[in-house]
Short mmCIF file of C-alpha atoms (C1' of nucleotides) in Angstrom, two decimals:
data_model
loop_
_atom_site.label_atom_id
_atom_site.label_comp_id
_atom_site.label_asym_id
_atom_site.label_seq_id
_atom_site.Cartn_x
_atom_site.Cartn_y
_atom_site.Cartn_z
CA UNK X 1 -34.90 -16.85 -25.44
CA UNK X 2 -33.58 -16.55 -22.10
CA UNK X 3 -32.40 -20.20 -22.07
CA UNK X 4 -30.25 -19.62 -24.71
CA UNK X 5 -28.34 -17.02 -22.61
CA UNK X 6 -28.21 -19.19 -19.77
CA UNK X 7 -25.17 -21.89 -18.99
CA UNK X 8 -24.38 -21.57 -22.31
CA UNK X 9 -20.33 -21.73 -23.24
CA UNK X 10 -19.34 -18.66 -24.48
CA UNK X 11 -17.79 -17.94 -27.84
CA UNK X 12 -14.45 -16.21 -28.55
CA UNK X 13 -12.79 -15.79 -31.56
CA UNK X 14 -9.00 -14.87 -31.87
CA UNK X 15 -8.17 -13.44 -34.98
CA UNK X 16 -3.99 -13.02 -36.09
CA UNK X 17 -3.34 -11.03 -39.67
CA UNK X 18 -0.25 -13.58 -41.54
CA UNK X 19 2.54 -11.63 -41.70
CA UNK X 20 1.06 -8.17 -41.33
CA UNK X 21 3.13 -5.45 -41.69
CA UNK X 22 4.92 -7.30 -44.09
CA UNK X 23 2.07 -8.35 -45.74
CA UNK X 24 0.92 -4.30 -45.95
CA UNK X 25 3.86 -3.12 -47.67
CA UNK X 26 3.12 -5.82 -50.36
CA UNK X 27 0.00 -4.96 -50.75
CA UNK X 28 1.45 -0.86 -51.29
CA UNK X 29 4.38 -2.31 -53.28
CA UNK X 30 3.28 -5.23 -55.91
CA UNK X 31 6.68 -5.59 -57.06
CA UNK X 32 7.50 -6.84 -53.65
CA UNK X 33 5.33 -10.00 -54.21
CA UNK X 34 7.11 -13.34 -54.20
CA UNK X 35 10.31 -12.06 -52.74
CA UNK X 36 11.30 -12.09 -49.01
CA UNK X 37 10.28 -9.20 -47.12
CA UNK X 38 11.30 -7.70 -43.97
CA UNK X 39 10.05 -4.94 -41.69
CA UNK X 40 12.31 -3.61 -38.74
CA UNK X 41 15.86 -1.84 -38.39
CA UNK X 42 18.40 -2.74 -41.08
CA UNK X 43 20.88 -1.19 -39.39
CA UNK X 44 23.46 -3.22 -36.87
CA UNK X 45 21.29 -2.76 -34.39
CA UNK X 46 17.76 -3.06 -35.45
CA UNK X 47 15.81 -6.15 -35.25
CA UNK X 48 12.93 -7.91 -37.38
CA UNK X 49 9.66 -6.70 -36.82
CA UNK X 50 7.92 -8.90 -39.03
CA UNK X 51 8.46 -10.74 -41.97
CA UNK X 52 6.77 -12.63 -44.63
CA UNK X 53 6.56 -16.41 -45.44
CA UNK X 54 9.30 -16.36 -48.06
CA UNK X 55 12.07 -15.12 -45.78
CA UNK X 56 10.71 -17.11 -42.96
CA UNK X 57 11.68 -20.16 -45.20
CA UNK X 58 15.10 -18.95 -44.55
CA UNK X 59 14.89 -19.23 -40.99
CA UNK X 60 14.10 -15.67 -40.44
CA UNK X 61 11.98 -14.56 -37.45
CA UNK X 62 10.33 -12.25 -35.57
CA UNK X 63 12.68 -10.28 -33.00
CA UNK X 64 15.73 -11.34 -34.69
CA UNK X 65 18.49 -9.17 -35.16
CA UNK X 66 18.55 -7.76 -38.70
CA UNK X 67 22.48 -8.37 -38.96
CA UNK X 68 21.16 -12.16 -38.58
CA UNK X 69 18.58 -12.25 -40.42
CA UNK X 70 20.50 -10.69 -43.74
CA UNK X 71 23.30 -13.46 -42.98
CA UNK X 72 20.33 -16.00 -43.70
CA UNK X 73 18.41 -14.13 -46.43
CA UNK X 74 21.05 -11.46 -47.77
CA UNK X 75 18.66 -11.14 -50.95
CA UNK X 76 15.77 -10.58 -48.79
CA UNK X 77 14.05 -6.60 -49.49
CA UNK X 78 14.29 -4.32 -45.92
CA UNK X 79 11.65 -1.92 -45.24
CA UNK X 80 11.24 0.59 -42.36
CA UNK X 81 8.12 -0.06 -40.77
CA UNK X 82 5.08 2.40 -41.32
CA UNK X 83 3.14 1.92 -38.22
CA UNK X 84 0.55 5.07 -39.02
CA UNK X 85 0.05 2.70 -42.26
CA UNK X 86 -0.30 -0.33 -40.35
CA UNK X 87 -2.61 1.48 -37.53
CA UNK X 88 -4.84 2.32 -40.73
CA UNK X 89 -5.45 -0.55 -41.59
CA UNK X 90 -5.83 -2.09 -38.48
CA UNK X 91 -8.66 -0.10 -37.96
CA UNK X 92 -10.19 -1.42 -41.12
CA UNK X 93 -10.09 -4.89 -40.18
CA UNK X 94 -11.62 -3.59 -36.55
CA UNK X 95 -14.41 -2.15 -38.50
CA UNK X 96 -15.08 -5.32 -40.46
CA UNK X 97 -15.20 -7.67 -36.74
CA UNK X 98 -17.44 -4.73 -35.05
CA UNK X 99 -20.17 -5.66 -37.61
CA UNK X 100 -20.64 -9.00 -35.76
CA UNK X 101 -20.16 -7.99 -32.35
CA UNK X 102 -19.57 -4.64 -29.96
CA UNK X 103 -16.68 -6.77 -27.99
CA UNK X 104 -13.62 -6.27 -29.87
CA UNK X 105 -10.79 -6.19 -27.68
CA UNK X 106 -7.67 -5.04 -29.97
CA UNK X 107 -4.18 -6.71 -28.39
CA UNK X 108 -1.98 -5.33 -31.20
CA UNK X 109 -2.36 -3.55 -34.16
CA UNK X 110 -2.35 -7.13 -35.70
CA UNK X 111 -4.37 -9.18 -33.33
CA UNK X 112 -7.78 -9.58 -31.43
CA UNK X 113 -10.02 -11.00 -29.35
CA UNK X 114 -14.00 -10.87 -30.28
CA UNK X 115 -16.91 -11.96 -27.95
CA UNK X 116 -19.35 -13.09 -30.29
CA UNK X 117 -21.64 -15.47 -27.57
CA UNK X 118 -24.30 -13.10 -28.53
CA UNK X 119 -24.33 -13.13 -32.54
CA UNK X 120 -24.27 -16.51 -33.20
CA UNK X 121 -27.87 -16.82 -33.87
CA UNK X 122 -27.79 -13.78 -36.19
CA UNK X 123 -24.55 -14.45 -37.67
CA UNK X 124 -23.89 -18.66 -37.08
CA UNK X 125 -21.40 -20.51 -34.40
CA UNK X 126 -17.70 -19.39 -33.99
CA UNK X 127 -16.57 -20.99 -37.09
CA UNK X 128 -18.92 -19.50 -39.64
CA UNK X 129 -18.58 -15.94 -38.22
CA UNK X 130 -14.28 -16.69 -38.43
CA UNK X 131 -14.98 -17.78 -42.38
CA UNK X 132 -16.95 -14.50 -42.84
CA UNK X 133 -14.37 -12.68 -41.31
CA UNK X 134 -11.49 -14.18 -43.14
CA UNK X 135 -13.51 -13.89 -46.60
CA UNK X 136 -14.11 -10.22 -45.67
CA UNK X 137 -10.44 -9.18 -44.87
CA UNK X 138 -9.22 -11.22 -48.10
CA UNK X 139 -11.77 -9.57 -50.29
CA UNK X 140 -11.97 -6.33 -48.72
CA UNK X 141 -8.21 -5.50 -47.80
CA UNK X 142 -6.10 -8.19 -50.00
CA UNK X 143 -4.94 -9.27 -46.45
CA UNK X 144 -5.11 -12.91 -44.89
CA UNK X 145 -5.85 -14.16 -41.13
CA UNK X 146 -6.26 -17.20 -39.29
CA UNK X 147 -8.85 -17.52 -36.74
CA UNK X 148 -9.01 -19.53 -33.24
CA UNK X 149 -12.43 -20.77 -31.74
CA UNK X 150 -12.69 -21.48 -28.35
CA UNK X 151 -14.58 -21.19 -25.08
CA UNK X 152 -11.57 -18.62 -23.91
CA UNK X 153 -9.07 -16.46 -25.14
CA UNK X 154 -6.68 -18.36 -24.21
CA UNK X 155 -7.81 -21.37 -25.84
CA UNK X 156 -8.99 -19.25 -29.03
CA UNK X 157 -5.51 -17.61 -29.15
CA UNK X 158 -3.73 -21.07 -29.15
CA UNK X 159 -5.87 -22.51 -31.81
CA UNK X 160 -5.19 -19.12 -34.35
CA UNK X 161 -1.82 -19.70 -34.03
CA UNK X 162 -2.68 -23.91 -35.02
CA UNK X 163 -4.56 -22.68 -38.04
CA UNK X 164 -1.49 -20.64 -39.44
CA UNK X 165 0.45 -21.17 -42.46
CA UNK X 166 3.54 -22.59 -41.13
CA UNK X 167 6.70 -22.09 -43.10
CA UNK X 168 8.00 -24.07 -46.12
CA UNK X 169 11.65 -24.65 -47.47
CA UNK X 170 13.83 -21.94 -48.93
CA UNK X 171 12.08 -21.49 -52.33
CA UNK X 172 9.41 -23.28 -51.80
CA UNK X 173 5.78 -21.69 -50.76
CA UNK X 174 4.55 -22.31 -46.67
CA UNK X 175 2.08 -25.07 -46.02
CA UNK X 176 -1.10 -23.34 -46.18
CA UNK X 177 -2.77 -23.47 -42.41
CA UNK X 178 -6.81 -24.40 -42.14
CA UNK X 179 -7.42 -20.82 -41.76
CA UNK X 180 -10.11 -21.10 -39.01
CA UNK X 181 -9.77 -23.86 -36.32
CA UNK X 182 -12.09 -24.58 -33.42
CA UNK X 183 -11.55 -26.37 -30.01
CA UNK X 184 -14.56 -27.34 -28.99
CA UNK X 185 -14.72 -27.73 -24.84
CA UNK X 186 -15.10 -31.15 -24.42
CA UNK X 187 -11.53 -31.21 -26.63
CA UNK X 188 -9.49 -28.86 -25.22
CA UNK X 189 -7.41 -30.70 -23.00
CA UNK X 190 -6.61 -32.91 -25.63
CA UNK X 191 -5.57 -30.16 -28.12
CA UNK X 192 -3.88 -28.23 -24.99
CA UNK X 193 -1.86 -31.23 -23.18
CA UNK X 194 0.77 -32.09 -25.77
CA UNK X 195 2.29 -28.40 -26.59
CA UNK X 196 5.00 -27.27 -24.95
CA UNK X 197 4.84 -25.22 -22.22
CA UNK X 198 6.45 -22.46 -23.65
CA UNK X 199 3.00 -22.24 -25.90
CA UNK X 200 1.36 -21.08 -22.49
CA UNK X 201 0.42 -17.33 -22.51
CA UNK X 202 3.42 -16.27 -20.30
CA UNK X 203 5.60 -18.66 -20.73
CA UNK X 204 8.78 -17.01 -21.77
CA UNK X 205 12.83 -17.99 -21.56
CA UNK X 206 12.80 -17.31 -17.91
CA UNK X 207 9.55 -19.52 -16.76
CA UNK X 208 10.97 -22.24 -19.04
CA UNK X 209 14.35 -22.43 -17.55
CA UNK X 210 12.62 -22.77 -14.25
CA UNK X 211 10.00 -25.29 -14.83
CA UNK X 212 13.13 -27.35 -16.81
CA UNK X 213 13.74 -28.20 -13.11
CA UNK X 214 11.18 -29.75 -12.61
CA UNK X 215 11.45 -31.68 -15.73
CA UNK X 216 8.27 -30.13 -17.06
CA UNK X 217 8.57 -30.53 -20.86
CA UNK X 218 4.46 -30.53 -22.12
CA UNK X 219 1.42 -29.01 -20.82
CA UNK X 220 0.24 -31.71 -19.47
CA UNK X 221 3.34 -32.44 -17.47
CA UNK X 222 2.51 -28.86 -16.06
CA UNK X 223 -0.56 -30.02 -15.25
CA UNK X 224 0.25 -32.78 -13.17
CA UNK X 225 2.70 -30.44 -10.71
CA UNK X 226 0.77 -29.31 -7.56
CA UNK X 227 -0.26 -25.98 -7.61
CA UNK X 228 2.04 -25.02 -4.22
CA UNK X 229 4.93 -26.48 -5.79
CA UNK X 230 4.05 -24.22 -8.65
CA UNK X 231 3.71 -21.14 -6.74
CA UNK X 232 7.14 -22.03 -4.51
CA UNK X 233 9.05 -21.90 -7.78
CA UNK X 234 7.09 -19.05 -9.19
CA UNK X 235 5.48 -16.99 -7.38
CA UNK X 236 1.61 -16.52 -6.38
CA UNK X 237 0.49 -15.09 -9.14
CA UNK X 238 2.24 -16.93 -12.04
CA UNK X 239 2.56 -20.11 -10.02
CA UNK X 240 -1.88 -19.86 -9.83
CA UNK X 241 -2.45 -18.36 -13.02
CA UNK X 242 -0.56 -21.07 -15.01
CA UNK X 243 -1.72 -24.33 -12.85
CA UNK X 244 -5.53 -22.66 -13.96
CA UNK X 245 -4.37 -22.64 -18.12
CA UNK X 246 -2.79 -25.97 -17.70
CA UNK X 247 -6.40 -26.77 -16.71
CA UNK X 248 -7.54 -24.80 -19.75
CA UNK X 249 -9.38 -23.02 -17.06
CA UNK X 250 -9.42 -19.27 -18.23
CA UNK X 251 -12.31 -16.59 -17.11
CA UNK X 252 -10.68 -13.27 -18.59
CA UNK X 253 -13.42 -11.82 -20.43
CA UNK X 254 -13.18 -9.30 -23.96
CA UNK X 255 -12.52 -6.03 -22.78
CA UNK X 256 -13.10 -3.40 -25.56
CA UNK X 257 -11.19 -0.02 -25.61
CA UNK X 258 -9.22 0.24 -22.34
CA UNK X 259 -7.46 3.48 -21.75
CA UNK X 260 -3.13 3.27 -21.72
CA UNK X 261 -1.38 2.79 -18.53
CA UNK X 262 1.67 4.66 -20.02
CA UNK X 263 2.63 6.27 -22.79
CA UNK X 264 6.46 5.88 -23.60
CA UNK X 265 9.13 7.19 -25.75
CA UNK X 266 12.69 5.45 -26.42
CA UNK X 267 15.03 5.20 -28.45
CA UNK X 268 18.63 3.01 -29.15
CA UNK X 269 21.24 4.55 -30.57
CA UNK X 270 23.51 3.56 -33.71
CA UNK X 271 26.41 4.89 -31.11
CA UNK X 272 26.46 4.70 -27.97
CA UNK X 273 26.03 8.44 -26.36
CA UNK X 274 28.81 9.57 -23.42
CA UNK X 275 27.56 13.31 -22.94
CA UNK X 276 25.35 14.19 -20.32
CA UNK X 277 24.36 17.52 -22.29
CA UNK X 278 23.52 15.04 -25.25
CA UNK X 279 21.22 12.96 -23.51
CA UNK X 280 19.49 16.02 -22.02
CA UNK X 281 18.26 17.63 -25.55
CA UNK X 282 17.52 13.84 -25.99
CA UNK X 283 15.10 14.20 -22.72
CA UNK X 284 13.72 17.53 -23.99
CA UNK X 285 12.65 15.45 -27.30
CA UNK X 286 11.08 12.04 -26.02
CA UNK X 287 9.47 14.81 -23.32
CA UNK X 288 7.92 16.35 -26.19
CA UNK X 289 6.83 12.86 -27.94
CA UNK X 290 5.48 11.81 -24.55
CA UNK X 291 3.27 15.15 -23.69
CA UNK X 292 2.24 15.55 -27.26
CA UNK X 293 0.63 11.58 -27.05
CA UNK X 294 -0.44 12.32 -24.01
CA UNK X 295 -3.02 15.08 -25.03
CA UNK X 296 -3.48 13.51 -27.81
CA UNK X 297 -5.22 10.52 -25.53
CA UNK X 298 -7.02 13.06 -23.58
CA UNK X 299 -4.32 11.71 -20.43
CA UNK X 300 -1.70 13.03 -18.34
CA UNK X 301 0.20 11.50 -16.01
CA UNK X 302 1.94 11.91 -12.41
CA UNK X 303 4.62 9.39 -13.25
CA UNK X 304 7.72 10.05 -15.18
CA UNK X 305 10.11 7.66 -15.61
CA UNK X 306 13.73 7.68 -17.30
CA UNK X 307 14.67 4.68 -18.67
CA UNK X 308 18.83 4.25 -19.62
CA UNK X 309 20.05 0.92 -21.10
CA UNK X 310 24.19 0.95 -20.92
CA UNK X 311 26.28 -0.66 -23.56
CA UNK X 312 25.86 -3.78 -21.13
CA UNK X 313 22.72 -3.95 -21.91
CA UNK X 314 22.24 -3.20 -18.21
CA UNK X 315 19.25 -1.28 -17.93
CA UNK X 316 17.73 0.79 -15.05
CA UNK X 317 15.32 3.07 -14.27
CA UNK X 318 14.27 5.97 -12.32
CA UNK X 319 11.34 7.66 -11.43
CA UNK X 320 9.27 10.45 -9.90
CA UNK X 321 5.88 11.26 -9.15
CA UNK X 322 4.54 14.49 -9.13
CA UNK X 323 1.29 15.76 -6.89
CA UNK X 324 -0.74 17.09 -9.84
CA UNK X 325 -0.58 15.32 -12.98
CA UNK X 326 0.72 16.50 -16.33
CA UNK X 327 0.54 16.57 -19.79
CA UNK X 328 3.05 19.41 -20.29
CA UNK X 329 6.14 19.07 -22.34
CA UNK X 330 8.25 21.10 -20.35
CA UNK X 331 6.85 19.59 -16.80
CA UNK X 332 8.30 16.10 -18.05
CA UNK X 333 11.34 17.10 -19.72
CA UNK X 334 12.20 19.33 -16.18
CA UNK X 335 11.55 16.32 -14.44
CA UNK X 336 13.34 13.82 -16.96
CA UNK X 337 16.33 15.59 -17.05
CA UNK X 338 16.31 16.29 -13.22
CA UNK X 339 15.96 12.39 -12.82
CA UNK X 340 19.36 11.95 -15.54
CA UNK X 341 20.99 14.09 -13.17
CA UNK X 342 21.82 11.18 -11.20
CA UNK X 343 22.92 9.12 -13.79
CA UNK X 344 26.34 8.71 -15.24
CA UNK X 345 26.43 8.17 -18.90
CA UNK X 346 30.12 7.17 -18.82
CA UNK X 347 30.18 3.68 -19.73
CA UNK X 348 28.03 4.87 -22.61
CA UNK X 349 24.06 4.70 -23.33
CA UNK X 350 22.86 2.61 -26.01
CA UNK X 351 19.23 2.94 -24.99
CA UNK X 352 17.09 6.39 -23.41
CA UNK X 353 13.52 6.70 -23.09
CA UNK X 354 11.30 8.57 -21.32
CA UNK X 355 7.72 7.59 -19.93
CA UNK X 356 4.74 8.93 -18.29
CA UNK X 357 2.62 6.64 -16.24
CA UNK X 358 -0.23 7.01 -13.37
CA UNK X 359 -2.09 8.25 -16.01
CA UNK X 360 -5.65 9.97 -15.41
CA UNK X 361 -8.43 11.45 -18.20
CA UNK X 362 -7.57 14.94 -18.74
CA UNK X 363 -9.41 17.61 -16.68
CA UNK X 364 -10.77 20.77 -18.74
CA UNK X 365 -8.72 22.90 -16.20
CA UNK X 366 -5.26 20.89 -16.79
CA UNK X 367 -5.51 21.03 -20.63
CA UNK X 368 -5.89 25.03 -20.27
CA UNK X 369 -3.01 25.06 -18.32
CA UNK X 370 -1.16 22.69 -20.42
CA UNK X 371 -2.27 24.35 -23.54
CA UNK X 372 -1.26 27.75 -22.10
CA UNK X 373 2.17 26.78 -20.77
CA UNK X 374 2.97 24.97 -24.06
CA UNK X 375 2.29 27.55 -26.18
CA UNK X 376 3.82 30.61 -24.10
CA UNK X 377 -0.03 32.11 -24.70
CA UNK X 378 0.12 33.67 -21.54
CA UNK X 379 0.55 33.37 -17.60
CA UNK X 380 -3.14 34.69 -17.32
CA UNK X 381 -4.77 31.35 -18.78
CA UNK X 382 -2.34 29.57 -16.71
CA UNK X 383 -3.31 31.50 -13.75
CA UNK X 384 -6.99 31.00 -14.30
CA UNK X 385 -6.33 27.90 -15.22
CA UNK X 386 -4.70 27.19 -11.76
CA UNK X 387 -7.84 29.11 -10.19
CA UNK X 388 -10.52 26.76 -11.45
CA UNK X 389 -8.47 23.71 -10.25
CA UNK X 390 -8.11 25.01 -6.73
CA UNK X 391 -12.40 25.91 -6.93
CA UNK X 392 -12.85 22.61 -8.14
CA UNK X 393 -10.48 20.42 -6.00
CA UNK X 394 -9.31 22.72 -3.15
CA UNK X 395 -5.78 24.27 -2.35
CA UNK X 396 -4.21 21.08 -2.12
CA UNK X 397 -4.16 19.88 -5.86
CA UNK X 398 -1.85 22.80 -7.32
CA UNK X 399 -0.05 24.17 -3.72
CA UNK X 400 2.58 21.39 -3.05
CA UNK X 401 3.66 21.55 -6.63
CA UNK X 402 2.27 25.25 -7.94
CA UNK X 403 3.57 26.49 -11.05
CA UNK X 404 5.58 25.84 -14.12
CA UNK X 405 7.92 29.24 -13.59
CA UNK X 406 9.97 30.51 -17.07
CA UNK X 407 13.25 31.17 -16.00
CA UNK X 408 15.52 32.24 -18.81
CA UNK X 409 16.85 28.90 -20.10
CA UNK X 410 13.33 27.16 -19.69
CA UNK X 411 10.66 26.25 -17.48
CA UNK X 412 11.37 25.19 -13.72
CA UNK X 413 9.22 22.77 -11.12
CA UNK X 414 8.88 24.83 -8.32
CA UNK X 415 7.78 23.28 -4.82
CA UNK X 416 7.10 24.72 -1.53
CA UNK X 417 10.35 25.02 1.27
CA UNK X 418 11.91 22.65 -1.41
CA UNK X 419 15.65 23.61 -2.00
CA UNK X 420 16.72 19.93 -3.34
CA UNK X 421 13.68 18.07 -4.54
CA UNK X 422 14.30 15.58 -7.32
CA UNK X 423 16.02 12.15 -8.01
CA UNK X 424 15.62 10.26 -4.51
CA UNK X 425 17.76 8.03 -6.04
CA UNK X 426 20.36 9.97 -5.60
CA UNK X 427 20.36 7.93 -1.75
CA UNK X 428 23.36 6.09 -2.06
CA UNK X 429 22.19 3.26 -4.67
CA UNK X 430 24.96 2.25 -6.86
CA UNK X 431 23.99 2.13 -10.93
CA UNK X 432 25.17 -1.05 -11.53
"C1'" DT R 1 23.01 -14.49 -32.71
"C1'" DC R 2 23.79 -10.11 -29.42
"C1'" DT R 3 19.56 -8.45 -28.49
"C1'" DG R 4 13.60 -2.62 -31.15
"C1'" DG R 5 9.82 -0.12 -29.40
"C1'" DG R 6 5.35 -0.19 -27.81
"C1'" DG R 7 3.29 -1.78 -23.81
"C1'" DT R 8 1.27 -4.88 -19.40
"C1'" DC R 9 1.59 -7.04 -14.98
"C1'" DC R 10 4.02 -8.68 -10.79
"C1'" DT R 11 7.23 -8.50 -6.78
"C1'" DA R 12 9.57 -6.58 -3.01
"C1'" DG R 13 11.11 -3.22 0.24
"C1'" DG R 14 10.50 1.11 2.55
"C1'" DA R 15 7.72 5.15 3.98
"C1'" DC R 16 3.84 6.54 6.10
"C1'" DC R 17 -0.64 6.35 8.35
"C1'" DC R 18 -4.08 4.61 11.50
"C1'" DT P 1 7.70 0.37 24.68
"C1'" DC P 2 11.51 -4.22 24.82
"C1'" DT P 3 6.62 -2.05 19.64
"C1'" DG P 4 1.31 -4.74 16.00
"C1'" DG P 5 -0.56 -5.24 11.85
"C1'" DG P 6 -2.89 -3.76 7.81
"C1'" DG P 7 -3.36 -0.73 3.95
"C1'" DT P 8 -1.64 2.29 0.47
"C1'" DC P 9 1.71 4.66 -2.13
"C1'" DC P 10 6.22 5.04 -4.24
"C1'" DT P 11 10.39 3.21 -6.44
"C1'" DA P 12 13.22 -0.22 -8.96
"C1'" DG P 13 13.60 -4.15 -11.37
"C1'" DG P 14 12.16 -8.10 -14.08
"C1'" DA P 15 9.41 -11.14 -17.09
"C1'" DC P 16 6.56 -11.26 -20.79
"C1'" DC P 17 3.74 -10.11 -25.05
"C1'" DC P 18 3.39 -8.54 -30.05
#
DNA sequence: TCTGGGGTCCTAGGACCC
DNA sequence: TCTGGGGTCCTAGGACCC
């Protein structure tokens, strides 16, 4: 028994829904089926969020603009995307791989990674568990995957994307994919050596143009480039991390249910917006998307952070962290708009978002005071509120920043001796 | 071609503290 | 003091992923 835990390889499975959003709103809408579909902004400034096989045959893809994509496939059918839909039944399929194993580590609402090292004897290796999984989401949800088996998630992730249908020619159906493919170890440098680096996990436009430098075309040319060289033209981190893939050498293991890091809000606009007053009831809103999510996680943060793309598509940020954290509409969308203060929306704002990072679990104490500054129940929760936060974690967790004041218009930060606290940015850095 | 919205992680400089 | 070095936090930006 315990020898079969023991210096044994692990197993990971990597499983990727075809298509899936686009797949889900055939599924809702039959008479959909056989035509090309896409999810995402149709108007001129949306892009494709997914798509199925028929208007990939067109050339249509992923991230691509919509105003391209209808130049390609003008007859193709465009859908705005559902996502609480899609989240549905992404927590189907999550039901269907926790019945072979507790480590389910959900990437996307259409991807993840499963340990399943200790079900094979109950269940059978990697590949009979991916089959049973695939049969499962086809039978139970009309929905299709492709699975990757390896000794890594990085390995398992490149070999679900090898077992995908891959596109056919206009009119014609795609070439149907083998569904479930597994690198075994003693193959994986010869299934991971040929592809192109940009197949690497982290890999993107940027890292390519770099490594073109060096003349690095495959994997395996990647492989053969000192690390230190590496690192020079990378950095330490990137430079290490992809000299160890290269090597198929990957230890990151399945990580079920983390909690967020941020929770974020943004928006870009059909037109761009010139009005600072605009962009402030804009603030107020993604505030109130942010706070509401927030407590809706059981978070709040410390961190808020305005994000403001320009018709440039320069982009740039600024941000402030409070002493306490919040979850309180009015708390970020004082400090949001305090942080736009700085900002000149002149050149005009195609993009505004607001985030809230530095995020903690909720204390009992902070959601009463939350809950009673949000709904105006009263200054006396609030106050008691405040009271059982200073018992609990001493003066210094509400004094520098005490309370959330009304004052006429709407709710104020308030902070001790503190005449002009706000934007630091406000120092003298230019926006552009 | 003209670039969404949700995120994660990394880097680098400056402040501040010991 | 002609000034060390490490650690941590904050801010801004950038690359990347789906």
């Amino acid at each position: 028994m315990a020898t079969d835990q023991v210096g044994e390889e692990p197993t990971i499975l990597h499983v990727d829904m075809d298509s899936f959003y686009a797949s889900v709103e055939v599924l809702l809408d039959p008479t959909l089926r056989g035509k090309p579909v896409i999810v995402g902004g149709s108007g001129d400034r949306g892009v494709v969020a997914s798509c199925n096989y028929e208007a990939r045959s067109f050339g249509v893809h992923s991230a691509m603009p919509s105003v391209r994509a209808k130049r390609l496939c003008p007859h193709a059918v465009f859908v705005h995307g559902r996502f609480d839909t899609y989240a549905d039944y992404s927590k189907r399929f999550h039901e269907i791989f926790r019945s072979f194993t507790p480590l389910v580590e959900g990437i996307s609402l259409d991807e993840a990674f499963l340990d399943v090292t200790g079900g094979r004897r109950l269940f059978g290796d990697g590949a009979e568990i991916g089959r049973a999984i695939r049969a499962r989401i086809r039978d139970e949800l009309g929905l299709r995957c492709a699975v990757g088996v390896g000794r890594s998630k990085f390995i398992a992730k490149l070999a679900s994307k090898a077992a995908k249908p891959k596109p056919g020619r206009p009119g014609q159906g795609p070439t149907p994919g083998v569904g479930v493919l597994v690198i075994e170890p003693d193959r994986e440098l010869e299934f991971l050596h040929p592809l192109p680096v940009g197949a690497l996990w982290g890999v993107g436009p940027q890292t390519q143009k770099k490594l073109d430098r060096f003349g690095i075309v495959t994997v395996a040319d990647l492989a053969a480039l000192p690390v230190d060289t590496l690192v020079a033209a990378l950095g330490n981190a990137q430079g290490r991390h992809l000299h160890e893939l290269a090597w198929a050498r990957d230890d990151r293991p399945v990580v079920p249910e983390s909690k967020p890091k941020s929770i974020g809000h943004e928006e870009t606009y059909a037109k761009d917006l010139h009005d600072h007053d605009v962009l402030g009831r804009e603030a107020v809103r993604m505030a109130d998307a942010v706070a509401h999510r927030a407590r809706k996680a059981g978070m709040e943060g410390r961190t808020v952070t305005v994000k403001v793309r320009f018709h440039d598509f320069h982009t740039i940020t600024r941000s402030h962290t409070l002493p306490v954290p919040t979850a309180t509409a009015a708390v970020v969308a004082t400090v949001a708009k305090e942080l736009l203060a700085g900002v000149d929306p002149g050149p005009g704002v195609r993009l505004f978002g607001v985030s809230l990072s530095n995020l903690v679990e909720a204390t009992d104490e902070q959601l009463t005071l939350d809950a009673a500054v949000a709904d105006h129940t009263g200054w006396d929760d609030a106050a008691r509120a405040v009271d059982a936060v200073r018992a609990r974690f001493g003066d210094a967790a509400v004094g520098p920043a005490a309370l959330v004041e009304a004052d006429g218009a709407g709710l104020r930060l308030k902070r001790e001796g503190d005449t002009q606290w706000g934007p630091r940015g406000a120092r003298g850095k230019t926006d552009r």
